[in-house]
């Protein structure tokens, strides 16, 4: 191992230690479950992002040992997801000025589960990615798949899914217990001639018609803002948006 690689390995470890300190501050802010401290959460998110960019741009390119790369990438995966979740939280607070307390609980749980995620889920993902990148056969197979997708002009391969995820986020923030997406059936066309998809949602209390109406209205407003047609029924939306069904 070269001198610079040893030096940057130490720098990376120090940066991850700083991230752990930021996590402690973040847990305090999240435990308040208040939209009033959104600026503090946004600043912590920016600090996480700054440190990750520092590792990626300055330190990580000099790391050659595969076992070290795997450890670093597994940690980075956790922070990618954490930053994504925090960005989503801040955006939703700014848009809706309210957040379900369960949203905070899930974030706190995610942070507490950090070590298990890094050693389990993220390590497995990163091991596959490194193998695909450095193994000539795996890399060639991946390139073939990408070329086939490009030749088929399947732009949805790269972008499909964002609308579905946004719909699910909005529904859950509005109080949905579950949400499922299905292709439109024959009866849907009686309600909307151009029907493409059915969105079914419910609450933990199926008798809560008021909450069902709130969820449906939030989804209807969102889809109509995207210029889609919508028919709203209790616990059900029919739309001409072509959505990817649940798998």
PDB file of C-alpha atoms in Angstrom:
ATOM      1  CA  UNK A   1       0.000   0.000   0.000  1.00  0.00           C
ATOM      2  CA  UNK A   2       1.409   3.367  -1.024  1.00  0.00           C
ATOM      3  CA  UNK A   3       1.981   6.254   1.364  1.00  0.00           C
ATOM      4  CA  UNK A   4      -0.806   8.316  -0.219  1.00  0.00           C
ATOM      5  CA  UNK A   5      -3.239   5.391  -0.006  1.00  0.00           C
ATOM      6  CA  UNK A   6      -2.500   4.920   3.704  1.00  0.00           C
ATOM      7  CA  UNK A   7      -2.856   8.641   4.295  1.00  0.00           C
ATOM      8  CA  UNK A   8      -6.191   8.880   2.488  1.00  0.00           C
ATOM      9  CA  UNK A   9      -7.527   5.768   4.210  1.00  0.00           C
ATOM     10  CA  UNK A  10      -6.950   7.573   7.498  1.00  0.00           C
ATOM     11  CA  UNK A  11      -8.608  10.721   6.143  1.00  0.00           C
ATOM     12  CA  UNK A  12     -11.654   8.712   5.076  1.00  0.00           C
ATOM     13  CA  UNK A  13     -11.944   7.110   8.510  1.00  0.00           C
ATOM     14  CA  UNK A  14     -11.728  10.543  10.145  1.00  0.00           C
ATOM     15  CA  UNK A  15     -14.430  11.872   7.829  1.00  0.00           C
ATOM     16  CA  UNK A  16     -16.727   8.960   8.663  1.00  0.00           C
ATOM     17  CA  UNK A  17     -16.133   9.663  12.364  1.00  0.00           C
ATOM     18  CA  UNK A  18     -17.232  13.246  11.728  1.00  0.00           C
ATOM     19  CA  UNK A  19     -20.330  11.866  10.015  1.00  0.00           C
ATOM     20  CA  UNK A  20     -21.120   9.873  13.168  1.00  0.00           C
ATOM     21  CA  UNK A  21     -20.995  13.082  15.204  1.00  0.00           C
ATOM     22  CA  UNK A  22     -23.371  14.717  12.741  1.00  0.00           C
ATOM     23  CA  UNK A  23     -25.702  11.734  13.140  1.00  0.00           C
ATOM     24  CA  UNK A  24     -25.911  12.378  16.893  1.00  0.00           C
ATOM     25  CA  UNK A  25     -26.909  15.995  16.234  1.00  0.00           C
ATOM     26  CA  UNK A  26     -29.408  14.838  13.616  1.00  0.00           C
ATOM     27  CA  UNK A  27     -31.052  12.368  16.007  1.00  0.00           C
ATOM     28  CA  UNK A  28     -31.643  15.209  18.460  1.00  0.00           C
ATOM     29  CA  UNK A  29     -33.336  17.297  15.752  1.00  0.00           C
ATOM     30  CA  UNK A  30     -35.437  14.393  14.470  1.00  0.00           C
ATOM     31  CA  UNK A  31     -36.567  13.427  17.977  1.00  0.00           C
ATOM     32  CA  UNK A  32     -38.270  16.842  18.257  1.00  0.00           C
ATOM     33  CA  UNK A  33     -40.630  15.833  15.404  1.00  0.00           C
ATOM     34  CA  UNK A  34     -41.202  19.466  14.522  1.00  0.00           C
ATOM     35  CA  UNK A  35     -41.289  21.279  11.181  1.00  0.00           C
ATOM     36  CA  UNK A  36     -39.859  24.346  12.910  1.00  0.00           C
ATOM     37  CA  UNK A  37     -36.293  22.979  12.895  1.00  0.00           C
ATOM     38  CA  UNK A  38     -36.239  22.265   9.161  1.00  0.00           C
ATOM     39  CA  UNK A  39     -33.305  24.684   8.689  1.00  0.00           C
ATOM     40  CA  UNK A  40     -31.179  22.784  11.203  1.00  0.00           C
ATOM     41  CA  UNK A  41     -31.961  19.490   9.465  1.00  0.00           C
ATOM     42  CA  UNK A  42     -31.164  21.026   6.074  1.00  0.00           C
ATOM     43  CA  UNK A  43     -27.785  22.274   7.356  1.00  0.00           C
ATOM     44  CA  UNK A  44     -26.896  18.829   8.712  1.00  0.00           C
ATOM     45  CA  UNK A  45     -27.896  17.283   5.390  1.00  0.00           C
ATOM     46  CA  UNK A  46     -25.589  19.747   3.602  1.00  0.00           C
ATOM     47  CA  UNK A  47     -22.733  18.790   5.946  1.00  0.00           C
ATOM     48  CA  UNK A  48     -23.281  15.087   5.257  1.00  0.00           C
ATOM     49  CA  UNK A  49     -23.246  15.821   1.538  1.00  0.00           C
ATOM     50  CA  UNK A  50     -20.088  17.942   1.766  1.00  0.00           C
ATOM     51  CA  UNK A  51     -18.169  15.167   3.523  1.00  0.00           C
ATOM     52  CA  UNK A  52     -19.328  12.529   1.057  1.00  0.00           C
ATOM     53  CA  UNK A  53     -18.243  14.675  -1.885  1.00  0.00           C
ATOM     54  CA  UNK A  54     -14.860  15.210  -0.230  1.00  0.00           C
ATOM     55  CA  UNK A  55     -14.329  11.453   0.054  1.00  0.00           C
ATOM     56  CA  UNK A  56     -15.504  10.767  -3.491  1.00  0.00           C
ATOM     57  CA  UNK A  57     -13.553  13.500  -5.242  1.00  0.00           C
ATOM     58  CA  UNK A  58     -10.344  13.616  -3.228  1.00  0.00           C
ATOM     59  CA  UNK A  59      -9.718  10.443  -1.220  1.00  0.00           C
ATOM     60  CA  UNK A  60     -11.549   7.461  -2.734  1.00  0.00           C
ATOM     61  CA  UNK A  61      -9.871   7.571  -6.202  1.00  0.00           C
ATOM     62  CA  UNK A  62      -6.528   6.793  -4.534  1.00  0.00           C
ATOM     63  CA  UNK A  63      -7.798   3.644  -2.773  1.00  0.00           C
ATOM     64  CA  UNK A  64      -6.745   0.484  -4.637  1.00  0.00           C
ATOM     65  CA  UNK A  65      -7.252  -2.360  -2.148  1.00  0.00           C
ATOM     66  CA  UNK A  66     -10.549  -4.085  -2.895  1.00  0.00           C
ATOM     67  CA  UNK A  67     -11.331  -4.848   0.755  1.00  0.00           C
ATOM     68  CA  UNK A  68     -10.884  -1.161   1.601  1.00  0.00           C
ATOM     69  CA  UNK A  69     -12.982  -0.072  -1.369  1.00  0.00           C
ATOM     70  CA  UNK A  70     -15.774  -2.411  -0.248  1.00  0.00           C
ATOM     71  CA  UNK A  71     -15.820  -0.992   3.289  1.00  0.00           C
ATOM     72  CA  UNK A  72     -15.797   2.601   2.027  1.00  0.00           C
ATOM     73  CA  UNK A  73     -18.469   2.046  -0.623  1.00  0.00           C
ATOM     74  CA  UNK A  74     -20.732   0.266   1.883  1.00  0.00           C
ATOM     75  CA  UNK A  75     -20.529   3.266   4.203  1.00  0.00           C
ATOM     76  CA  UNK A  76     -21.085   5.660   1.327  1.00  0.00           C
ATOM     77  CA  UNK A  77     -24.225   3.746   0.303  1.00  0.00           C
ATOM     78  CA  UNK A  78     -25.695   4.343   3.734  1.00  0.00           C
ATOM     79  CA  UNK A  79     -25.032   8.083   3.487  1.00  0.00           C
ATOM     80  CA  UNK A  80     -26.402   8.283  -0.066  1.00  0.00           C
ATOM     81  CA  UNK A  81     -29.690   6.917   1.248  1.00  0.00           C
ATOM     82  CA  UNK A  82     -29.596   9.080   4.382  1.00  0.00           C
ATOM     83  CA  UNK A  83     -29.040  12.246   2.332  1.00  0.00           C
ATOM     84  CA  UNK A  84     -31.838  11.204  -0.016  1.00  0.00           C
ATOM     85  CA  UNK A  85     -34.228  10.653   2.907  1.00  0.00           C
ATOM     86  CA  UNK A  86     -33.282  13.973   4.527  1.00  0.00           C
ATOM     87  CA  UNK A  87     -33.677  15.849   1.237  1.00  0.00           C
ATOM     88  CA  UNK A  88     -37.101  14.278   0.839  1.00  0.00           C
ATOM     89  CA  UNK A  89     -38.030  15.269   4.405  1.00  0.00           C
ATOM     90  CA  UNK A  90     -36.961  18.887   3.916  1.00  0.00           C
ATOM     91  CA  UNK A  91     -38.797  19.123   0.580  1.00  0.00           C
ATOM     92  CA  UNK A  92     -42.003  17.732   2.056  1.00  0.00           C
ATOM     93  CA  UNK A  93     -41.855  20.086   5.029  1.00  0.00           C
ATOM     94  CA  UNK A  94     -41.421  23.039   2.676  1.00  0.00           C
ATOM     95  CA  UNK A  95     -44.287  21.860   0.444  1.00  0.00           C
ATOM     96  CA  UNK A  96     -46.818  20.714   3.049  1.00  0.00           C
ATOM     97  CA  UNK A  97     -45.725  22.318   6.347  1.00  0.00           C
ATOM     98  CA  UNK A  98     -46.663  19.096   8.131  1.00  0.00           C
ATOM     99  CA  UNK A  99     -45.142  15.643   8.530  1.00  0.00           C
ATOM    100  CA  UNK A 100     -46.568  12.455  10.008  1.00  0.00           C
ATOM    101  CA  UNK A 101     -44.627  11.676  13.231  1.00  0.00           C
ATOM    102  CA  UNK A 102     -44.097   8.152  11.866  1.00  0.00           C
ATOM    103  CA  UNK A 103     -41.923   9.699   9.148  1.00  0.00           C
ATOM    104  CA  UNK A 104     -39.475  10.858  11.833  1.00  0.00           C
ATOM    105  CA  UNK A 105     -39.616   7.481  13.592  1.00  0.00           C
ATOM    106  CA  UNK A 106     -38.615   5.653  10.410  1.00  0.00           C
ATOM    107  CA  UNK A 107     -35.689   7.996   9.852  1.00  0.00           C
ATOM    108  CA  UNK A 108     -34.507   7.542  13.435  1.00  0.00           C
ATOM    109  CA  UNK A 109     -34.840   3.769  13.075  1.00  0.00           C
ATOM    110  CA  UNK A 110     -32.840   3.920   9.832  1.00  0.00           C
ATOM    111  CA  UNK A 111     -29.966   5.731  11.561  1.00  0.00           C
ATOM    112  CA  UNK A 112     -29.946   3.364  14.545  1.00  0.00           C
ATOM    113  CA  UNK A 113     -29.817   0.435  12.117  1.00  0.00           C
ATOM    114  CA  UNK A 114     -26.760   1.886  10.371  1.00  0.00           C
ATOM    115  CA  UNK A 115     -24.234  -0.812  11.282  1.00  0.00           C
ATOM    116  CA  UNK A 116     -26.531  -3.685  10.319  1.00  0.00           C
ATOM    117  CA  UNK A 117     -27.322  -2.036   6.996  1.00  0.00           C
ATOM    118  CA  UNK A 118     -23.672  -1.369   6.187  1.00  0.00           C
ATOM    119  CA  UNK A 119     -22.528  -4.894   7.080  1.00  0.00           C
ATOM    120  CA  UNK A 120     -25.531  -6.537   5.438  1.00  0.00           C
ATOM    121  CA  UNK A 121     -27.608  -4.911   2.700  1.00  0.00           C
ATOM    122  CA  UNK A 122     -25.106  -2.287   1.536  1.00  0.00           C
ATOM    123  CA  UNK A 123     -22.092  -4.587   1.655  1.00  0.00           C
ATOM    124  CA  UNK A 124     -23.904  -7.109  -0.556  1.00  0.00           C
ATOM    125  CA  UNK A 125     -24.902  -4.420  -3.066  1.00  0.00           C
ATOM    126  CA  UNK A 126     -21.414  -2.916  -3.187  1.00  0.00           C
ATOM    127  CA  UNK A 127     -19.726  -6.310  -3.566  1.00  0.00           C
ATOM    128  CA  UNK A 128     -21.875  -6.920  -6.657  1.00  0.00           C
ATOM    129  CA  UNK A 129     -21.119  -3.456  -8.036  1.00  0.00           C
ATOM    130  CA  UNK A 130     -17.374  -3.855  -7.582  1.00  0.00           C
ATOM    131  CA  UNK A 131     -17.463  -7.291  -9.180  1.00  0.00           C
ATOM    132  CA  UNK A 132     -19.436  -5.948 -12.139  1.00  0.00           C
ATOM    133  CA  UNK A 133     -17.013  -3.045 -12.544  1.00  0.00           C
ATOM    134  CA  UNK A 134     -13.738  -4.937 -12.283  1.00  0.00           C
ATOM    135  CA  UNK A 135     -14.666  -8.341 -13.710  1.00  0.00           C
ATOM    136  CA  UNK A 136     -14.354  -8.212 -17.555  1.00  0.00           C
ATOM    137  CA  UNK A 137     -17.119 -10.775 -18.183  1.00  0.00           C
ATOM    138  CA  UNK A 138     -19.600  -9.104 -15.828  1.00  0.00           C
ATOM    139  CA  UNK A 139     -18.790  -5.702 -17.269  1.00  0.00           C
ATOM    140  CA  UNK A 140     -19.254  -6.944 -20.843  1.00  0.00           C
ATOM    141  CA  UNK A 141     -22.647  -8.463 -19.968  1.00  0.00           C
ATOM    142  CA  UNK A 142     -23.750  -5.226 -18.323  1.00  0.00           C
ATOM    143  CA  UNK A 143     -22.706  -3.213 -21.380  1.00  0.00           C
ATOM    144  CA  UNK A 144     -24.701  -5.571 -23.639  1.00  0.00           C
ATOM    145  CA  UNK A 145     -27.836  -5.079 -21.559  1.00  0.00           C
ATOM    146  CA  UNK A 146     -27.450  -1.296 -21.642  1.00  0.00           C
ATOM    147  CA  UNK A 147     -26.876  -1.311 -25.398  1.00  0.00           C
ATOM    148  CA  UNK A 148     -30.011  -3.416 -25.939  1.00  0.00           C
ATOM    149  CA  UNK A 149     -32.045  -0.970 -23.886  1.00  0.00           C
ATOM    150  CA  UNK A 150     -30.693   1.971 -25.860  1.00  0.00           C
ATOM    151  CA  UNK A 151     -31.361   0.246 -29.188  1.00  0.00           C
ATOM    152  CA  UNK A 152     -34.956  -0.429 -28.096  1.00  0.00           C
ATOM    153  CA  UNK A 153     -35.203   3.318 -27.347  1.00  0.00           C
ATOM    154  CA  UNK A 154     -36.549   2.402 -23.951  1.00  0.00           C
ATOM    155  CA  UNK A 155     -36.117   5.718 -22.174  1.00  0.00           C
ATOM    156  CA  UNK A 156     -38.517   4.462 -19.517  1.00  0.00           C
ATOM    157  CA  UNK A 157     -35.838   2.006 -18.472  1.00  0.00           C
ATOM    158  CA  UNK A 158     -33.920   4.940 -17.035  1.00  0.00           C
ATOM    159  CA  UNK A 159     -36.737   7.172 -15.800  1.00  0.00           C
ATOM    160  CA  UNK A 160     -39.777   5.001 -15.083  1.00  0.00           C
ATOM    161  CA  UNK A 161     -40.680   4.816 -11.443  1.00  0.00           C
ATOM    162  CA  UNK A 162     -40.234   8.418 -10.251  1.00  0.00           C
ATOM    163  CA  UNK A 163     -43.934   9.233 -10.622  1.00  0.00           C
ATOM    164  CA  UNK A 164     -44.983   6.075  -8.779  1.00  0.00           C
ATOM    165  CA  UNK A 165     -42.619   6.810  -5.899  1.00  0.00           C
ATOM    166  CA  UNK A 166     -43.887  10.384  -5.608  1.00  0.00           C
ATOM    167  CA  UNK A 167     -47.494   9.142  -5.541  1.00  0.00           C
ATOM    168  CA  UNK A 168     -46.653   6.701  -2.740  1.00  0.00           C
ATOM    169  CA  UNK A 169     -44.822   9.377  -0.730  1.00  0.00           C
ATOM    170  CA  UNK A 170     -47.740  11.798  -1.000  1.00  0.00           C
ATOM    171  CA  UNK A 171     -50.215   9.096   0.014  1.00  0.00           C
ATOM    172  CA  UNK A 172     -48.192   8.001   3.039  1.00  0.00           C
ATOM    173  CA  UNK A 173     -47.658  11.601   4.170  1.00  0.00           C
ATOM    174  CA  UNK A 174     -51.413  12.147   3.944  1.00  0.00           C
ATOM    175  CA  UNK A 175     -51.979   9.131   6.212  1.00  0.00           C
ATOM    176  CA  UNK A 176     -52.284   6.121   3.916  1.00  0.00           C
ATOM    177  CA  UNK A 177     -51.573   2.747   5.519  1.00  0.00           C
ATOM    178  CA  UNK A 178     -50.974   1.080   2.156  1.00  0.00           C
ATOM    179  CA  UNK A 179     -51.124   2.033  -1.523  1.00  0.00           C
ATOM    180  CA  UNK A 180     -51.162  -0.232  -4.565  1.00  0.00           C
ATOM    181  CA  UNK A 181     -51.063   0.438  -8.294  1.00  0.00           C
ATOM    182  CA  UNK A 182     -52.683  -1.793 -10.919  1.00  0.00           C
ATOM    183  CA  UNK A 183     -53.352  -1.624 -14.663  1.00  0.00           C
ATOM    184  CA  UNK A 184     -56.834  -0.310 -15.478  1.00  0.00           C
ATOM    185  CA  UNK A 185     -59.526  -2.982 -15.992  1.00  0.00           C
ATOM    186  CA  UNK A 186     -62.537  -2.965 -18.308  1.00  0.00           C
ATOM    187  CA  UNK A 187     -64.878  -1.395 -15.776  1.00  0.00           C
ATOM    188  CA  UNK A 188     -62.438   1.529 -15.380  1.00  0.00           C
ATOM    189  CA  UNK A 189     -63.171   2.719 -18.895  1.00  0.00           C
ATOM    190  CA  UNK A 190     -66.793   3.417 -17.929  1.00  0.00           C
ATOM    191  CA  UNK A 191     -65.479   5.993 -15.467  1.00  0.00           C
ATOM    192  CA  UNK A 192     -62.643   7.324 -17.627  1.00  0.00           C
ATOM    193  CA  UNK A 193     -62.403   6.399 -21.281  1.00  0.00           C
ATOM    194  CA  UNK A 194     -58.645   6.912 -21.383  1.00  0.00           C
ATOM    195  CA  UNK A 195     -58.003   4.967 -18.142  1.00  0.00           C
ATOM    196  CA  UNK A 196     -54.540   3.430 -17.843  1.00  0.00           C
ATOM    197  CA  UNK A 197     -54.048   2.817 -14.112  1.00  0.00           C
ATOM    198  CA  UNK A 198     -55.894   2.243 -10.854  1.00  0.00           C
ATOM    199  CA  UNK A 199     -54.500   3.483  -7.525  1.00  0.00           C
ATOM    200  CA  UNK A 200     -55.995   1.804  -4.462  1.00  0.00           C
ATOM    201  CA  UNK A 201     -55.229   3.176  -0.995  1.00  0.00           C
ATOM    202  CA  UNK A 202     -56.475   2.602   2.521  1.00  0.00           C
ATOM    203  CA  UNK A 203     -55.930   3.699   6.105  1.00  0.00           C
ATOM    204  CA  UNK A 204     -55.369   1.694   9.270  1.00  0.00           C
ATOM    205  CA  UNK A 205     -59.044   2.372   9.999  1.00  0.00           C
ATOM    206  CA  UNK A 206     -61.107   1.533   6.925  1.00  0.00           C
ATOM    207  CA  UNK A 207     -64.083   3.435   8.366  1.00  0.00           C
ATOM    208  CA  UNK A 208     -62.167   6.723   8.362  1.00  0.00           C
ATOM    209  CA  UNK A 209     -63.859   8.284   5.335  1.00  0.00           C
ATOM    210  CA  UNK A 210     -62.484  11.738   6.114  1.00  0.00           C
ATOM    211  CA  UNK A 211     -58.874  10.551   5.933  1.00  0.00           C
ATOM    212  CA  UNK A 212     -59.586   8.584   2.744  1.00  0.00           C
ATOM    213  CA  UNK A 213     -60.957  11.767   1.223  1.00  0.00           C
ATOM    214  CA  UNK A 214     -57.872  13.739   2.289  1.00  0.00           C
ATOM    215  CA  UNK A 215     -55.531  11.148   0.761  1.00  0.00           C
ATOM    216  CA  UNK A 216     -57.548  10.979  -2.447  1.00  0.00           C
ATOM    217  CA  UNK A 217     -57.669  14.764  -2.776  1.00  0.00           C
ATOM    218  CA  UNK A 218     -53.892  15.070  -2.283  1.00  0.00           C
ATOM    219  CA  UNK A 219     -53.251  12.463  -4.992  1.00  0.00           C
ATOM    220  CA  UNK A 220     -55.852  13.969  -7.332  1.00  0.00           C
ATOM    221  CA  UNK A 221     -54.320  17.449  -7.005  1.00  0.00           C
ATOM    222  CA  UNK A 222     -50.841  16.081  -7.637  1.00  0.00           C
ATOM    223  CA  UNK A 223     -51.810  14.058 -10.724  1.00  0.00           C
ATOM    224  CA  UNK A 224     -53.847  16.922 -12.173  1.00  0.00           C
ATOM    225  CA  UNK A 225     -50.873  19.245 -11.656  1.00  0.00           C
ATOM    226  CA  UNK A 226     -49.011  16.832 -13.958  1.00  0.00           C
ATOM    227  CA  UNK A 227     -51.833  17.234 -16.543  1.00  0.00           C
ATOM    228  CA  UNK A 228     -53.287  13.746 -16.004  1.00  0.00           C
ATOM    229  CA  UNK A 229     -57.022  13.074 -15.911  1.00  0.00           C
ATOM    230  CA  UNK A 230     -58.374  11.667 -12.644  1.00  0.00           C
ATOM    231  CA  UNK A 231     -61.569  10.113 -11.343  1.00  0.00           C
ATOM    232  CA  UNK A 232     -61.638  10.020  -7.531  1.00  0.00           C
ATOM    233  CA  UNK A 233     -63.707   7.486  -5.590  1.00  0.00           C
ATOM    234  CA  UNK A 234     -63.418   6.459  -1.894  1.00  0.00           C
ATOM    235  CA  UNK A 235     -60.083   4.666  -1.535  1.00  0.00           C
ATOM    236  CA  UNK A 236     -59.649   4.561  -5.301  1.00  0.00           C
ATOM    237  CA  UNK A 237     -58.298   6.677  -8.142  1.00  0.00           C
ATOM    238  CA  UNK A 238     -58.646   5.978 -11.862  1.00  0.00           C
ATOM    239  CA  UNK A 239     -56.208   7.898 -14.041  1.00  0.00           C
ATOM    240  CA  UNK A 240     -54.901   8.026 -17.578  1.00  0.00           C
ATOM    241  CA  UNK A 241     -51.327   8.148 -16.202  1.00  0.00           C
ATOM    242  CA  UNK A 242     -49.439   5.026 -17.326  1.00  0.00           C
ATOM    243  CA  UNK A 243     -48.030   3.826 -14.014  1.00  0.00           C
ATOM    244  CA  UNK A 244     -45.806   0.864 -13.282  1.00  0.00           C
ATOM    245  CA  UNK A 245     -47.907  -1.749 -11.402  1.00  0.00           C
ATOM    246  CA  UNK A 246     -46.844  -3.102  -8.012  1.00  0.00           C
ATOM    247  CA  UNK A 247     -44.624  -6.158  -8.299  1.00  0.00           C
TER     248      UNK A 247
END
